[in-house]
Tab-separated table of N, CA and C in Angstrom:
chain	number	residue	atom	x	y	z
A	7	MET	N	-160.694	-118.500	7.641
A	7	MET	CA	-160.784	-119.336	6.929
A	7	MET	C	-162.266	-118.477	6.516
A	8	ASP	N	-163.492	-118.669	6.634
A	8	ASP	CA	-164.813	-117.966	6.802
A	8	ASP	C	-164.314	-117.193	5.740
A	9	THR	N	-163.860	-116.216	6.094
A	9	THR	CA	-163.972	-114.467	6.224
A	9	THR	C	-163.155	-114.346	4.748
A	10	THR	N	-161.835	-115.304	4.494
A	10	THR	CA	-161.128	-115.241	3.341
A	10	THR	C	-162.337	-115.651	1.791
A	11	SER	N	-162.815	-116.958	2.315
A	11	SER	CA	-163.832	-117.573	1.939
A	11	SER	C	-164.959	-115.969	1.173
A	12	THR	N	-165.381	-115.813	1.694
A	12	THR	CA	-166.534	-114.709	1.719
A	12	THR	C	-166.283	-113.627	0.856
A	13	ALA	N	-165.011	-112.680	1.906
A	13	ALA	CA	-164.658	-111.772	0.914
A	13	ALA	C	-163.959	-112.354	-0.513
A	14	GLN	N	-163.731	-113.225	-1.349
A	14	GLN	CA	-163.840	-113.642	-2.307
A	14	GLN	C	-164.823	-113.568	-2.969
A	15	SER	N	-166.077	-114.667	-2.626
A	15	SER	CA	-167.351	-115.129	-3.090
A	15	SER	C	-167.869	-112.711	-2.822
A	16	THR	N	-167.870	-112.532	-2.462
A	16	THR	CA	-167.760	-110.615	-2.582
A	16	THR	C	-167.463	-110.098	-3.938
A	17	ARG	N	-165.938	-111.178	-3.946
A	17	ARG	CA	-165.193	-110.418	-5.294
A	17	ARG	C	-165.945	-110.665	-6.659
A	18	GLN	N	-166.674	-111.600	-6.056
A	18	GLN	CA	-166.251	-112.284	-7.830
A	18	GLN	C	-168.030	-111.656	-7.567
A	19	ARG	N	-169.094	-111.565	-7.021
A	19	ARG	CA	-170.536	-111.018	-7.282
A	19	ARG	C	-170.139	-109.569	-8.153
A	20	ARG	N	-169.581	-109.189	-7.584
A	20	ARG	CA	-169.215	-107.718	-7.596
A	20	ARG	C	-168.858	-107.260	-8.665
A	21	ASN	N	-167.866	-108.626	-9.387
A	21	ASN	CA	-167.318	-108.096	-11.248
A	21	ASN	C	-167.959	-108.760	-11.886
A	22	PRO	N	-168.271	-107.846	-12.758
A	22	PRO	CA	-169.417	-107.888	-14.004
A	22	PRO	C	-168.585	-108.986	-15.150
A	23	TRP	N	-167.964	-108.702	-15.468
A	23	TRP	CA	-167.304	-109.709	-15.975
A	23	TRP	C	-167.301	-111.166	-15.856
A	24	LEU	N	-167.667	-112.035	-14.219
A	24	LEU	CA	-167.560	-113.089	-13.665
A	24	LEU	C	-169.005	-113.335	-13.986
A	25	ASN	N	-170.283	-112.569	-14.486
A	25	ASN	CA	-171.493	-112.959	-14.395
A	25	ASN	C	-171.456	-113.986	-15.462
A	26	PRO	N	-172.545	-115.072	-15.659
A	26	PRO	CA	-172.211	-116.284	-15.574
A	26	PRO	C	-173.958	-115.648	-16.701
A	27	LYS	N	-174.540	-114.797	-16.763
A	27	LYS	CA	-175.518	-114.363	-17.241
A	27	LYS	C	-174.732	-113.215	-18.733
A	28	LEU	N	-174.297	-112.837	-18.327
A	28	LEU	CA	-173.451	-111.667	-19.269
A	28	LEU	C	-172.466	-112.550	-19.883
A	29	ILE	N	-171.796	-113.084	-19.505
A	29	ILE	CA	-171.583	-113.925	-20.731
A	29	ILE	C	-172.196	-114.950	-21.540
A	30	ILE	N	-173.134	-114.747	-21.208
A	30	ILE	CA	-173.786	-116.501	-22.291
A	30	ILE	C	-174.342	-115.444	-23.218
A	31	VAL	N	-174.794	-113.825	-22.676
A	31	VAL	CA	-175.531	-112.845	-23.717
A	31	VAL	C	-174.281	-112.199	-24.939
A	32	ALA	N	-172.905	-112.657	-24.249
A	32	ALA	CA	-172.063	-111.593	-24.683
A	32	ALA	C	-171.444	-112.241	-25.516
A	33	GLY	N	-171.928	-114.367	-25.442
A	33	GLY	CA	-171.683	-114.803	-26.840
A	33	GLY	C	-172.347	-115.139	-27.630
A	34	VAL	N	-173.798	-114.991	-26.856
A	34	VAL	CA	-174.805	-115.092	-28.949
A	34	VAL	C	-174.341	-113.901	-29.062
A	35	ILE	N	-174.222	-112.871	-29.375
A	35	ILE	CA	-174.361	-111.058	-29.871
A	35	ILE	C	-173.138	-111.657	-30.318
A	36	ILE	N	-172.011	-111.877	-29.765
A	36	ILE	CA	-171.009	-112.609	-30.542
A	36	ILE	C	-170.804	-113.363	-31.913
A	37	ALA	N	-171.591	-114.611	-31.307
A	37	ALA	CA	-172.299	-115.734	-32.538
A	37	ALA	C	-172.490	-115.105	-34.009
A	38	ALA	N	-173.905	-114.044	-32.654
A	38	ALA	CA	-174.841	-113.363	-34.246
A	38	ALA	C	-174.360	-112.270	-35.007
A	39	VAL	N	-173.512	-111.984	-34.225
A	39	VAL	CA	-172.327	-110.861	-35.134
A	39	VAL	C	-171.669	-111.769	-36.779
A	40	GLY	N	-170.887	-112.629	-35.719
A	40	GLY	CA	-169.959	-113.701	-36.635
A	40	GLY	C	-170.853	-113.981	-38.020
A	41	PHE	N	-172.438	-114.840	-37.660
A	41	PHE	CA	-172.614	-115.353	-38.596
A	41	PHE	C	-173.035	-113.912	-40.163
A	42	LEU	N	-173.971	-113.095	-39.194
A	42	LEU	CA	-174.153	-112.314	-39.912
A	42	LEU	C	-172.570	-111.107	-41.030
A	43	VAL	N	-171.920	-111.712	-40.407
A	43	VAL	CA	-170.541	-111.047	-41.277
A	43	VAL	C	-170.235	-112.110	-41.888
A	44	PHE	N	-170.205	-113.754	-42.000
A	44	PHE	CA	-169.610	-114.513	-42.365
A	44	PHE	C	-170.901	-114.624	-44.040
A	45	ASN	N	-171.983	-114.850	-43.728
A	45	ASN	CA	-173.336	-114.684	-44.237
A	45	ASN	C	-173.346	-113.251	-45.708
A	46	ALA	N	-172.957	-111.912	-44.839
A	46	ALA	CA	-172.391	-111.360	-46.390
A	46	ALA	C	-171.643	-111.521	-46.633
A	47	MET	N	-170.671	-112.018	-46.561
A	47	MET	CA	-169.273	-112.355	-47.409
A	47	MET	C	-169.327	-113.432	-47.791
A	48	GLY	N	-170.165	-114.454	-47.249
A	48	GLY	CA	-170.869	-115.213	-48.266
A	48	GLY	C	-171.598	-115.192	-49.887
A	49	SER	N	-171.776	-114.547	-49.553
A	49	SER	CA	-173.268	-113.579	-50.856
A	49	SER	C	-172.507	-112.992	-51.635
A	50	SER	N	-171.725	-112.301	-51.308
A	50	SER	CA	-170.439	-110.960	-51.920
A	50	SER	C	-169.260	-112.035	-52.462
A	51	MET	N	-168.909	-112.487	-52.162
A	51	MET	CA	-167.651	-113.465	-52.800
A	51	MET	C	-168.552	-114.491	-53.801
A	52	ALA	N	-168.614	-114.041	-54.834
A	52	ALA	CA	-168.894	-115.501	-55.634
A	52	ALA	C	-167.946	-115.515	-57.005
A	53	TYR	N	-166.863	-116.208	-56.658
A	53	TYR	CA	-166.090	-116.489	-58.162
A	53	TYR	C	-166.273	-117.339	-59.060
A	54	PHE	N	-165.617	-116.770	-60.496
A	54	PHE	CA	-166.184	-117.247	-61.947
A	54	PHE	C	-165.880	-118.312	-62.228
A	55	LYS	N	-166.587	-119.374	-63.288
A	55	LYS	CA	-165.407	-120.377	-63.977
A	55	LYS	C	-165.283	-119.675	-65.122
A	56	THR	N	-164.725	-120.467	-66.017
A	56	THR	CA	-164.518	-120.154	-67.323
A	56	THR	C	-164.777	-121.746	-67.722
A	57	VAL	N	-165.252	-121.720	-69.050
A	57	VAL	CA	-165.964	-121.992	-69.705
A	57	VAL	C	-165.994	-123.584	-70.214
A	58	ALA	N	-164.206	-123.608	-69.392
A	58	ALA	CA	-163.661	-125.306	-69.861
A	58	ALA	C	-164.027	-125.309	-68.331
A	59	GLU	N	-163.777	-124.844	-67.354
A	59	GLU	CA	-163.956	-125.363	-66.234
A	59	GLU	C	-166.057	-125.845	-65.668
A	60	LEU	N	-166.358	-124.975	-66.153
A	60	LEU	CA	-167.981	-125.127	-66.392
A	60	LEU	C	-168.007	-126.864	-67.122
A	61	GLU	N	-167.463	-126.905	-68.174
A	61	GLU	CA	-167.672	-127.960	-68.629
A	61	GLU	C	-167.430	-129.252	-68.206
A	62	GLN	N	-165.690	-129.211	-67.928
A	62	GLN	CA	-165.518	-130.168	-67.066
A	62	GLN	C	-166.008	-130.263	-65.812
A	63	SER	N	-166.660	-129.709	-65.011
A	63	SER	CA	-167.094	-129.648	-63.485
A	63	SER	C	-168.096	-130.869	-64.086
A	64	GLY	N	-168.567	-130.856	-64.894
A	64	GLY	CA	-170.892	-131.589	-65.196
A	64	GLY	C	-171.725	-130.834	-65.072
A	65	GLU	N	-171.496	-129.953	-63.854
A	65	GLU	CA	-172.573	-128.880	-63.560
A	65	GLU	C	-173.560	-128.424	-64.376
A	66	LEU	N	-173.294	-128.372	-66.004
A	66	LEU	CA	-173.780	-127.377	-67.127
A	66	LEU	C	-175.627	-128.279	-66.972
A	67	ALA	N	-176.070	-129.754	-66.723
A	67	ALA	CA	-177.477	-129.909	-66.990
A	67	ALA	C	-177.189	-129.829	-65.325
A	68	SER	N	-177.021	-129.544	-64.313
A	68	SER	CA	-177.716	-128.763	-62.661
A	68	SER	C	-178.783	-128.570	-62.684
A	69	GLY	N	-179.023	-127.395	-63.644
A	69	GLY	CA	-179.718	-126.070	-63.557
A	69	GLY	C	-179.329	-125.144	-62.180
A	70	ALA	N	-178.323	-125.044	-61.995
A	70	ALA	CA	-177.971	-124.397	-60.343
A	70	ALA	C	-177.230	-123.060	-61.808
A	71	THR	N	-177.211	-122.616	-60.782
A	71	THR	CA	-176.928	-120.769	-61.107
A	71	THR	C	-174.913	-120.216	-60.928
A	72	PHE	N	-174.490	-120.525	-61.915
A	72	PHE	CA	-173.425	-119.959	-62.507
A	72	PHE	C	-172.581	-118.567	-62.340
A	73	ARG	N	-171.587	-118.797	-62.465
A	73	ARG	CA	-170.953	-117.372	-63.130
A	73	ARG	C	-169.483	-117.757	-63.516
A	74	VAL	N	-169.725	-117.372	-65.147
A	74	VAL	CA	-168.550	-117.605	-66.210
A	74	VAL	C	-168.034	-116.528	-66.758
A	75	GLY	N	-166.681	-116.820	-66.452
A	75	GLY	CA	-166.134	-115.528	-67.536
A	75	GLY	C	-165.733	-115.822	-68.548
A	76	GLY	N	-165.115	-114.846	-69.518
A	76	GLY	CA	-164.375	-114.862	-70.997
A	76	GLY	C	-165.098	-113.881	-72.142
A	77	ASN	N	-164.552	-114.206	-72.702
A	77	ASN	CA	-164.524	-112.352	-73.511
A	77	ASN	C	-165.500	-113.382	-74.581
A	78	VAL	N	-165.967	-112.016	-75.416
A	78	VAL	CA	-167.045	-112.327	-76.420
A	78	VAL	C	-166.733	-112.242	-77.403
A	79	VAL	N	-167.472	-113.705	-78.190
A	79	VAL	CA	-166.913	-113.542	-79.712
A	79	VAL	C	-167.057	-112.066	-80.285
A	80	ALA	N	-166.184	-112.286	-81.349
A	80	ALA	CA	-166.242	-110.966	-82.510
A	80	ALA	C	-167.242	-111.610	-83.297
A	81	GLY	N	-168.303	-110.937	-83.526
A	81	GLY	CA	-169.216	-111.226	-84.576
A	81	GLY	C	-170.282	-112.144	-83.887
A	82	SER	N	-170.366	-112.196	-82.576
A	82	SER	CA	-171.709	-113.425	-82.396
A	82	SER	C	-172.633	-112.262	-81.744
A	83	ILE	N	-172.562	-111.260	-81.566
A	83	ILE	CA	-173.655	-110.098	-80.616
A	83	ILE	C	-174.608	-109.859	-81.971
A	84	GLU	N	-175.971	-110.148	-81.184
A	84	GLU	CA	-177.231	-110.032	-81.795
A	84	GLU	C	-177.977	-109.203	-80.628
A	85	ARG	N	-178.315	-108.193	-81.170
A	85	ARG	CA	-179.727	-107.582	-80.291
A	85	ARG	C	-180.936	-107.918	-80.582
A	86	ASP	N	-182.277	-107.877	-79.852
A	86	ASP	CA	-183.441	-107.428	-80.526
A	86	ASP	C	-184.020	-106.589	-79.625
A	87	ILE	N	-183.992	-105.675	-80.056
A	87	ILE	CA	-184.769	-104.299	-79.720
A	87	ILE	C	-185.792	-104.315	-79.215
A	88	ALA	N	-187.131	-105.086	-79.787
A	88	ALA	CA	-188.105	-105.212	-79.588
A	88	ALA	C	-188.267	-105.877	-77.986
A	89	THR	N	-187.353	-107.070	-78.041
A	89	THR	CA	-187.469	-107.872	-76.821
A	89	THR	C	-186.384	-107.392	-76.082
A	90	ASN	N	-186.355	-106.719	-76.088
A	90	ASN	CA	-184.824	-106.170	-75.356
A	90	ASN	C	-183.682	-107.738	-75.326
A	91	GLU	N	-183.625	-108.081	-76.136
A	91	GLU	CA	-182.908	-108.668	-76.108
A	91	GLU	C	-181.513	-109.938	-76.749
A	92	LEU	N	-180.243	-109.465	-76.064
A	92	LEU	CA	-178.916	-109.544	-76.534
A	92	LEU	C	-178.189	-111.023	-76.516
A	93	ARG	N	-178.088	-111.613	-77.200
A	93	ARG	CA	-177.651	-112.980	-77.508
A	93	ARG	C	-175.991	-112.208	-77.956
A	94	PHE	N	-175.268	-113.381	-77.044
A	94	PHE	CA	-174.014	-113.616	-78.153
A	94	PHE	C	-173.201	-115.110	-77.079
A	95	THR	N	-171.877	-114.677	-78.232
A	95	THR	CA	-171.097	-116.384	-77.439
A	95	THR	C	-169.758	-116.103	-76.690
A	96	LEU	N	-169.630	-116.621	-75.176
A	96	LEU	CA	-168.819	-115.960	-74.580
A	96	LEU	C	-167.726	-117.232	-74.509
A	97	THR	N	-166.389	-116.798	-74.450
A	97	THR	CA	-165.229	-118.344	-75.237
A	97	THR	C	-164.116	-117.896	-73.810
A	98	ASP	N	-163.257	-119.149	-73.807
A	98	ASP	CA	-162.575	-118.884	-72.790
A	98	ASP	C	-160.925	-118.957	-74.142
A	99	GLY	N	-161.088	-119.108	-75.421
A	99	GLY	CA	-160.139	-119.142	-75.818
A	99	GLY	C	-160.648	-120.511	-76.882
A	100	VAL	N	-160.657	-121.904	-76.068
A	100	VAL	CA	-161.092	-122.934	-76.813
A	100	VAL	C	-162.464	-123.268	-76.524
A	101	ASN	N	-163.268	-123.348	-75.363
A	101	ASN	CA	-164.361	-123.607	-75.335
A	101	ASN	C	-165.321	-121.934	-75.386
A	102	THR	N	-166.396	-122.651	-76.291
A	102	THR	CA	-167.784	-121.520	-76.019
A	102	THR	C	-169.159	-121.920	-75.789
A	103	LEU	N	-169.724	-120.924	-75.233
A	103	LEU	CA	-170.965	-120.769	-74.581
A	103	LEU	C	-171.833	-119.951	-74.893
A	104	PRO	N	-173.783	-120.297	-75.462
A	104	PRO	CA	-173.719	-119.572	-75.977
A	104	PRO	C	-174.963	-118.877	-74.586
A	105	VAL	N	-174.641	-117.583	-74.651
A	105	VAL	CA	-175.285	-116.560	-73.749
A	105	VAL	C	-176.911	-115.801	-74.418
A	106	VAL	N	-177.451	-116.337	-73.609
A	106	VAL	CA	-179.233	-114.985	-73.760
A	106	VAL	C	-178.854	-114.270	-72.291
A	107	TYR	N	-179.436	-112.279	-72.783
A	107	TYR	CA	-179.445	-112.037	-71.238
A	107	TYR	C	-180.601	-110.897	-71.681
A	108	ASN	N	-181.630	-110.327	-71.297
A	108	ASN	CA	-182.213	-109.662	-71.278
A	108	ASN	C	-182.402	-108.663	-69.418
A	109	GLY	N	-181.660	-107.390	-69.737
A	109	GLY	CA	-181.808	-106.479	-68.964
A	109	GLY	C	-181.245	-105.021	-69.549
A	110	VAL	N	-180.250	-104.473	-68.671
A	110	VAL	CA	-179.470	-102.877	-68.911
A	110	VAL	C	-177.919	-103.835	-69.370
A	111	VAL	N	-177.817	-103.263	-70.608
A	111	VAL	CA	-176.067	-103.685	-71.190
A	111	VAL	C	-175.537	-102.909	-70.643
A	112	PRO	N	-173.978	-102.976	-70.125
A	112	PRO	CA	-173.415	-102.233	-69.613
A	112	PRO	C	-172.581	-101.517	-71.166
A	113	ASP	N	-172.129	-100.078	-70.800
A	113	ASP	CA	-171.861	-99.210	-71.458
A	113	ASP	C	-170.943	-99.336	-72.837
A	114	ILE	N	-169.767	-100.411	-71.559
A	114	ILE	CA	-168.420	-100.777	-72.459
A	114	ILE	C	-168.350	-102.469	-72.791
A	115	PHE	N	-169.547	-103.116	-73.129
A	115	PHE	CA	-169.879	-104.351	-73.579
A	115	PHE	C	-169.926	-104.133	-75.220
A	116	THR	N	-168.322	-104.609	-75.693
A	116	THR	CA	-168.954	-104.794	-77.402
A	116	THR	C	-167.817	-106.144	-77.308
A	117	GLU	N	-167.434	-106.474	-79.182
A	117	GLU	CA	-166.841	-107.463	-79.013
A	117	GLU	C	-165.144	-107.718	-77.925
A	118	ASP	N	-164.697	-108.507	-78.540
A	118	ASP	CA	-163.656	-109.239	-77.554
A	118	ASP	C	-163.319	-108.444	-76.085
A	119	VAL	N	-164.468	-107.928	-75.282
A	119	VAL	CA	-164.425	-107.051	-74.006
A	119	VAL	C	-164.672	-108.805	-72.637
A	120	GLU	N	-164.387	-108.497	-71.884
A	120	GLU	CA	-164.476	-109.394	-70.756
A	120	GLU	C	-165.230	-109.684	-69.778
A	121	VAL	N	-166.298	-110.901	-69.863
A	121	VAL	CA	-167.597	-110.099	-69.261
A	121	VAL	C	-167.843	-111.278	-68.144
A	122	VAL	N	-168.521	-111.354	-67.288
A	122	VAL	CA	-169.180	-112.979	-66.120
A	122	VAL	C	-170.244	-112.479	-67.131
A	123	ALA	N	-170.711	-113.296	-66.793
A	123	ALA	CA	-172.659	-113.384	-66.888
A	123	ALA	C	-172.381	-114.579	-66.006
A	124	GLU	N	-173.802	-114.047	-65.260
A	124	GLU	CA	-174.453	-115.272	-64.088
A	124	GLU	C	-175.903	-115.699	-64.274
A	125	GLY	N	-176.263	-117.042	-64.510
A	125	GLY	CA	-177.565	-117.463	-64.349
A	125	GLY	C	-177.330	-119.073	-64.770
A	126	ALA	N	-178.040	-119.008	-65.000
A	126	ALA	CA	-178.107	-121.090	-65.188
A	126	ALA	C	-178.094	-121.412	-66.734
A	127	VAL	N	-177.249	-122.591	-66.769
A	127	VAL	CA	-177.289	-123.285	-67.829
A	127	VAL	C	-178.909	-124.202	-68.433
A	128	GLY	N	-179.415	-123.955	-69.698
A	128	GLY	CA	-180.845	-124.414	-70.023
A	128	GLY	C	-180.505	-125.911	-70.938
A	129	PRO	N	-181.668	-126.851	-70.782
A	129	PRO	CA	-181.205	-127.799	-71.416
A	129	PRO	C	-180.757	-127.927	-72.732
A	130	ASP	N	-180.874	-126.989	-72.948
A	130	ASP	CA	-180.221	-126.797	-74.926
A	130	ASP	C	-178.989	-126.663	-74.949
A	131	GLY	N	-178.466	-126.158	-73.990
A	131	GLY	CA	-176.827	-125.404	-73.092
A	131	GLY	C	-176.779	-124.056	-73.943
A	132	THR	N	-177.649	-123.565	-73.346
A	132	THR	CA	-177.817	-121.563	-73.583
A	132	THR	C	-178.108	-121.334	-72.140
A	133	MET	N	-177.249	-119.871	-71.507
A	133	MET	CA	-177.264	-119.787	-70.366
A	133	MET	C	-178.159	-119.014	-70.246
A	134	GLN	N	-179.119	-118.234	-69.370
A	134	GLN	CA	-180.087	-118.007	-69.662
A	134	GLN	C	-179.875	-116.671	-68.326
A	135	ALA	N	-178.807	-115.661	-68.849
A	135	ALA	CA	-177.868	-114.863	-68.065
A	135	ALA	C	-179.183	-113.494	-67.157
A	136	THR	N	-178.766	-113.511	-65.795
A	136	THR	CA	-179.703	-112.655	-65.240
A	136	THR	C	-178.533	-111.566	-64.676
A	137	THR	N	-177.530	-111.727	-64.777
A	137	THR	CA	-176.533	-110.864	-64.644
A	137	THR	C	-175.316	-110.681	-65.575
A	138	LEU	N	-175.041	-109.269	-66.388
A	138	LEU	CA	-173.600	-109.574	-66.938
A	138	LEU	C	-173.187	-108.286	-66.659
A	139	LEU	N	-171.886	-108.432	-66.196
A	139	LEU	CA	-170.945	-107.488	-65.987
A	139	LEU	C	-169.356	-107.647	-66.460
A	140	THR	N	-169.332	-106.710	-66.997
A	140	THR	CA	-167.973	-106.225	-68.260
A	140	THR	C	-166.756	-105.498	-67.217
A	141	LYS	N	-165.438	-106.481	-67.999
A	141	LYS	CA	-164.571	-106.094	-67.622
A	141	LYS	C	-164.094	-104.229	-67.354
A	142	CYS	N	-163.916	-103.683	-67.065
A	142	CYS	CA	-162.944	-102.068	-67.041
A	142	CYS	C	-161.818	-102.158	-68.160
A	143	PRO	N	-161.583	-101.861	-69.123
A	143	PRO	CA	-160.187	-102.192	-69.638
A	143	PRO	C	-158.961	-101.119	-68.862
A	144	SER	N	-158.502	-101.952	-68.596
A	144	SER	CA	-157.103	-101.353	-67.292
A	144	SER	C	-156.509	-99.818	-68.234
A	145	ARG	N	-156.639	-99.185	-69.734
A	145	ARG	CA	-156.262	-97.520	-69.568
A	145	ARG	C	-157.616	-97.949	-70.839
A	146	PHE	N	-157.613	-96.571	-70.553
A	146	PHE	CA	-158.560	-96.179	-72.296
A	146	PHE	C	-157.366	-95.223	-72.809
A	147	GLU	N	-158.084	-95.479	-73.716
A	147	GLU	CA	-157.156	-95.559	-75.274
A	147	GLU	C	-157.942	-94.605	-76.239
A	148	ALA	N	-157.749	-92.930	-76.710
A	148	ALA	CA	-158.047	-92.049	-77.335
A	148	ALA	C	-158.739	-92.875	-78.967
A	149	ALA	N	-159.644	-92.897	-79.435
A	149	ALA	CA	-159.838	-93.104	-80.751
A	149	ALA	C	-159.074	-92.930	-81.734
A	150	THR	N	-158.561	-93.873	-82.220
A	150	THR	CA	-158.176	-93.429	-84.334
A	150	THR	C	-159.635	-93.401	-84.481
A	151	HIS	N	-159.136	-91.865	-85.260
A	151	HIS	CA	-160.016	-91.747	-86.462
A	151	HIS	C	-158.932	-91.526	-87.698
A	152	PRO	N	-159.104	-92.094	-88.759
A	152	PRO	CA	-158.392	-91.438	-90.313
A	152	PRO	C	-158.777	-90.606	-90.645
A	153	THR	N	-157.469	-89.433	-90.658
A	153	THR	CA	-157.771	-88.064	-91.408
A	153	THR	C	-157.255	-87.744	-92.666
A	154	SER	N	-158.472	-87.330	-93.073
A	154	SER	CA	-158.178	-86.712	-94.779
A	154	SER	C	-158.560	-85.653	-95.521
């Protein structure tokens, strides 16, 4: 009986997968990798709200940072070359939100283009955008030029 239990304990000591220290270290490594993956996914997966969803949430006055998506209202784009400031109005078709952005403007930013602005809404109801993204059209078409 003693020889059987001695043989089993020797076999358990030699199997590294049954070592409690290795199991703890493996658990810590798996938890650390899981935390890093979850943290990286959380910062890159930011959804945007429409203007109506943002207004209905009641979070406009909170000063928090949001991503708001919508179309640029035709005729609302104002550029100040001296200060590199861009002002435009974002709409979801019904509701509007004035946006101010200082930074590099995407090349395809024009009227009626779909954009996502990230920033905070100030007390005057204007969003101070820190990031401006434009949605690429699903297909490009040649410009039509009048021939005369």
